[in-house]
């Protein structure tokens, strides 16, 4: 089997307490075995991190994933996530 992966991330500090980030990743695997199938995966992420209070942080994240096996689309996923983190 052989494969490769590539991707890129971009981070922007919008203000002293706000950070935005976007990223993409692509993976592909080609199998020479007849029992394993070829796979492709594409992931895109976007997030915003915010310091809300001196010890409270929030994050909004969106992730899209597309997964294919031997040219057939296995699934698409849309993930939305919000987190709050308190440090003490």
PDB file of C-alpha atoms in Angstrom:
ATOM      1  CA  UNK A   1       0.000   0.000   0.000  1.00  0.00           C
ATOM      2  CA  UNK A   2       1.090   3.567  -0.470  1.00  0.00           C
ATOM      3  CA  UNK A   3      -0.453   6.916   0.269  1.00  0.00           C
ATOM      4  CA  UNK A   4       0.129  10.519   1.095  1.00  0.00           C
ATOM      5  CA  UNK A   5      -1.331  13.310   3.159  1.00  0.00           C
ATOM      6  CA  UNK A   6      -1.201  17.058   2.742  1.00  0.00           C
ATOM      7  CA  UNK A   7      -2.769  20.011   4.462  1.00  0.00           C
ATOM      8  CA  UNK A   8      -2.483  23.608   5.529  1.00  0.00           C
ATOM      9  CA  UNK A   9      -3.540  25.750   8.487  1.00  0.00           C
ATOM     10  CA  UNK A  10      -3.957  29.505   8.725  1.00  0.00           C
ATOM     11  CA  UNK A  11      -4.221  31.261  12.088  1.00  0.00           C
ATOM     12  CA  UNK A  12      -5.187  34.904  12.539  1.00  0.00           C
ATOM     13  CA  UNK A  13      -5.115  36.809  15.804  1.00  0.00           C
ATOM     14  CA  UNK A  14      -8.066  39.148  15.423  1.00  0.00           C
ATOM     15  CA  UNK A  15      -7.537  40.854  18.773  1.00  0.00           C
ATOM     16  CA  UNK A  16      -5.617  40.279  21.977  1.00  0.00           C
ATOM     17  CA  UNK A  17      -8.196  37.730  23.148  1.00  0.00           C
ATOM     18  CA  UNK A  18      -9.597  36.367  19.866  1.00  0.00           C
ATOM     19  CA  UNK A  19      -8.039  33.852  17.485  1.00  0.00           C
ATOM     20  CA  UNK A  20      -9.488  32.457  14.231  1.00  0.00           C
ATOM     21  CA  UNK A  21      -8.164  29.377  12.486  1.00  0.00           C
ATOM     22  CA  UNK A  22      -8.963  27.549   9.235  1.00  0.00           C
ATOM     23  CA  UNK A  23      -7.385  24.385   7.944  1.00  0.00           C
ATOM     24  CA  UNK A  24      -7.702  21.728   5.269  1.00  0.00           C
ATOM     25  CA  UNK A  25      -6.327  18.204   5.015  1.00  0.00           C
ATOM     26  CA  UNK A  26      -6.412  15.594   2.257  1.00  0.00           C
ATOM     27  CA  UNK A  27      -5.378  11.945   2.669  1.00  0.00           C
ATOM     28  CA  UNK A  28      -5.286   9.196   0.064  1.00  0.00           C
ATOM     29  CA  UNK A  29      -4.317   5.535   0.323  1.00  0.00           C
ATOM     30  CA  UNK A  30      -3.940   3.149  -2.619  1.00  0.00           C
ATOM     31  CA  UNK A  31      -3.855  -0.520  -1.703  1.00  0.00           C
ATOM     32  CA  UNK A  32      -2.355  -3.180  -3.961  1.00  0.00           C
ATOM     33  CA  UNK A  33      -4.112  -5.913  -1.986  1.00  0.00           C
ATOM     34  CA  UNK A  34      -7.419  -7.233  -3.280  1.00  0.00           C
ATOM     35  CA  UNK A  35      -8.841  -7.416   0.258  1.00  0.00           C
ATOM     36  CA  UNK A  36      -8.294  -3.723   1.075  1.00  0.00           C
ATOM     37  CA  UNK A  37      -9.928  -0.820  -0.751  1.00  0.00           C
ATOM     38  CA  UNK A  38      -8.529   2.531  -1.802  1.00  0.00           C
ATOM     39  CA  UNK A  39      -9.483   5.468   0.421  1.00  0.00           C
ATOM     40  CA  UNK A  40      -9.691   9.262   0.108  1.00  0.00           C
ATOM     41  CA  UNK A  41     -10.520  11.686   2.907  1.00  0.00           C
ATOM     42  CA  UNK A  42     -10.965  15.471   2.850  1.00  0.00           C
ATOM     43  CA  UNK A  43     -11.319  17.506   6.072  1.00  0.00           C
ATOM     44  CA  UNK A  44     -11.957  21.246   6.437  1.00  0.00           C
ATOM     45  CA  UNK A  45     -12.026  22.993   9.835  1.00  0.00           C
ATOM     46  CA  UNK A  46     -12.810  26.522  10.959  1.00  0.00           C
ATOM     47  CA  UNK A  47     -12.756  27.756  14.543  1.00  0.00           C
ATOM     48  CA  UNK A  48     -12.823  30.883  16.679  1.00  0.00           C
ATOM     49  CA  UNK A  49     -11.315  30.961  20.165  1.00  0.00           C
ATOM     50  CA  UNK A  50     -12.225  33.745  22.570  1.00  0.00           C
ATOM     51  CA  UNK A  51     -11.091  34.624  26.065  1.00  0.00           C
ATOM     52  CA  UNK A  52     -14.342  35.545  27.791  1.00  0.00           C
ATOM     53  CA  UNK A  53     -13.063  36.243  31.329  1.00  0.00           C
ATOM     54  CA  UNK A  54      -9.612  36.008  32.909  1.00  0.00           C
ATOM     55  CA  UNK A  55     -10.023  32.226  33.438  1.00  0.00           C
ATOM     56  CA  UNK A  56     -12.886  31.405  31.040  1.00  0.00           C
ATOM     57  CA  UNK A  57     -12.346  30.543  27.365  1.00  0.00           C
ATOM     58  CA  UNK A  58     -14.837  29.682  24.627  1.00  0.00           C
ATOM     59  CA  UNK A  59     -14.465  27.992  21.265  1.00  0.00           C
ATOM     60  CA  UNK A  60     -16.769  27.605  18.249  1.00  0.00           C
ATOM     61  CA  UNK A  61     -15.718  24.976  15.722  1.00  0.00           C
ATOM     62  CA  UNK A  62     -17.085  23.672  12.420  1.00  0.00           C
ATOM     63  CA  UNK A  63     -15.628  20.623  10.671  1.00  0.00           C
ATOM     64  CA  UNK A  64     -16.606  19.083   7.337  1.00  0.00           C
ATOM     65  CA  UNK A  65     -15.351  15.618   6.402  1.00  0.00           C
ATOM     66  CA  UNK A  66     -15.834  13.685   3.159  1.00  0.00           C
ATOM     67  CA  UNK A  67     -14.727  10.040   3.104  1.00  0.00           C
ATOM     68  CA  UNK A  68     -14.643   7.894  -0.026  1.00  0.00           C
ATOM     69  CA  UNK A  69     -13.710   4.245  -0.565  1.00  0.00           C
ATOM     70  CA  UNK A  70     -12.769   3.100  -4.080  1.00  0.00           C
ATOM     71  CA  UNK A  71     -14.540   6.106  -5.594  1.00  0.00           C
ATOM     72  CA  UNK A  72     -17.794   5.490  -3.688  1.00  0.00           C
ATOM     73  CA  UNK A  73     -18.830   8.102  -1.150  1.00  0.00           C
ATOM     74  CA  UNK A  74     -19.018   6.420   2.243  1.00  0.00           C
ATOM     75  CA  UNK A  75     -20.111   9.416   4.273  1.00  0.00           C
ATOM     76  CA  UNK A  76     -20.131  13.171   4.711  1.00  0.00           C
ATOM     77  CA  UNK A  77     -19.979  14.666   8.166  1.00  0.00           C
ATOM     78  CA  UNK A  78     -20.793  18.153   9.421  1.00  0.00           C
ATOM     79  CA  UNK A  79     -19.626  18.687  12.991  1.00  0.00           C
ATOM     80  CA  UNK A  80     -20.551  21.763  15.017  1.00  0.00           C
ATOM     81  CA  UNK A  81     -19.007  22.161  18.447  1.00  0.00           C
ATOM     82  CA  UNK A  82     -19.026  24.784  21.190  1.00  0.00           C
ATOM     83  CA  UNK A  83     -16.785  24.423  24.234  1.00  0.00           C
ATOM     84  CA  UNK A  84     -16.289  26.419  27.401  1.00  0.00           C
ATOM     85  CA  UNK A  85     -13.117  25.931  29.409  1.00  0.00           C
ATOM     86  CA  UNK A  86     -12.464  27.257  32.895  1.00  0.00           C
ATOM     87  CA  UNK A  87      -8.909  27.274  34.250  1.00  0.00           C
ATOM     88  CA  UNK A  88      -8.303  27.284  37.971  1.00  0.00           C
TER      89      UNK A  88
END
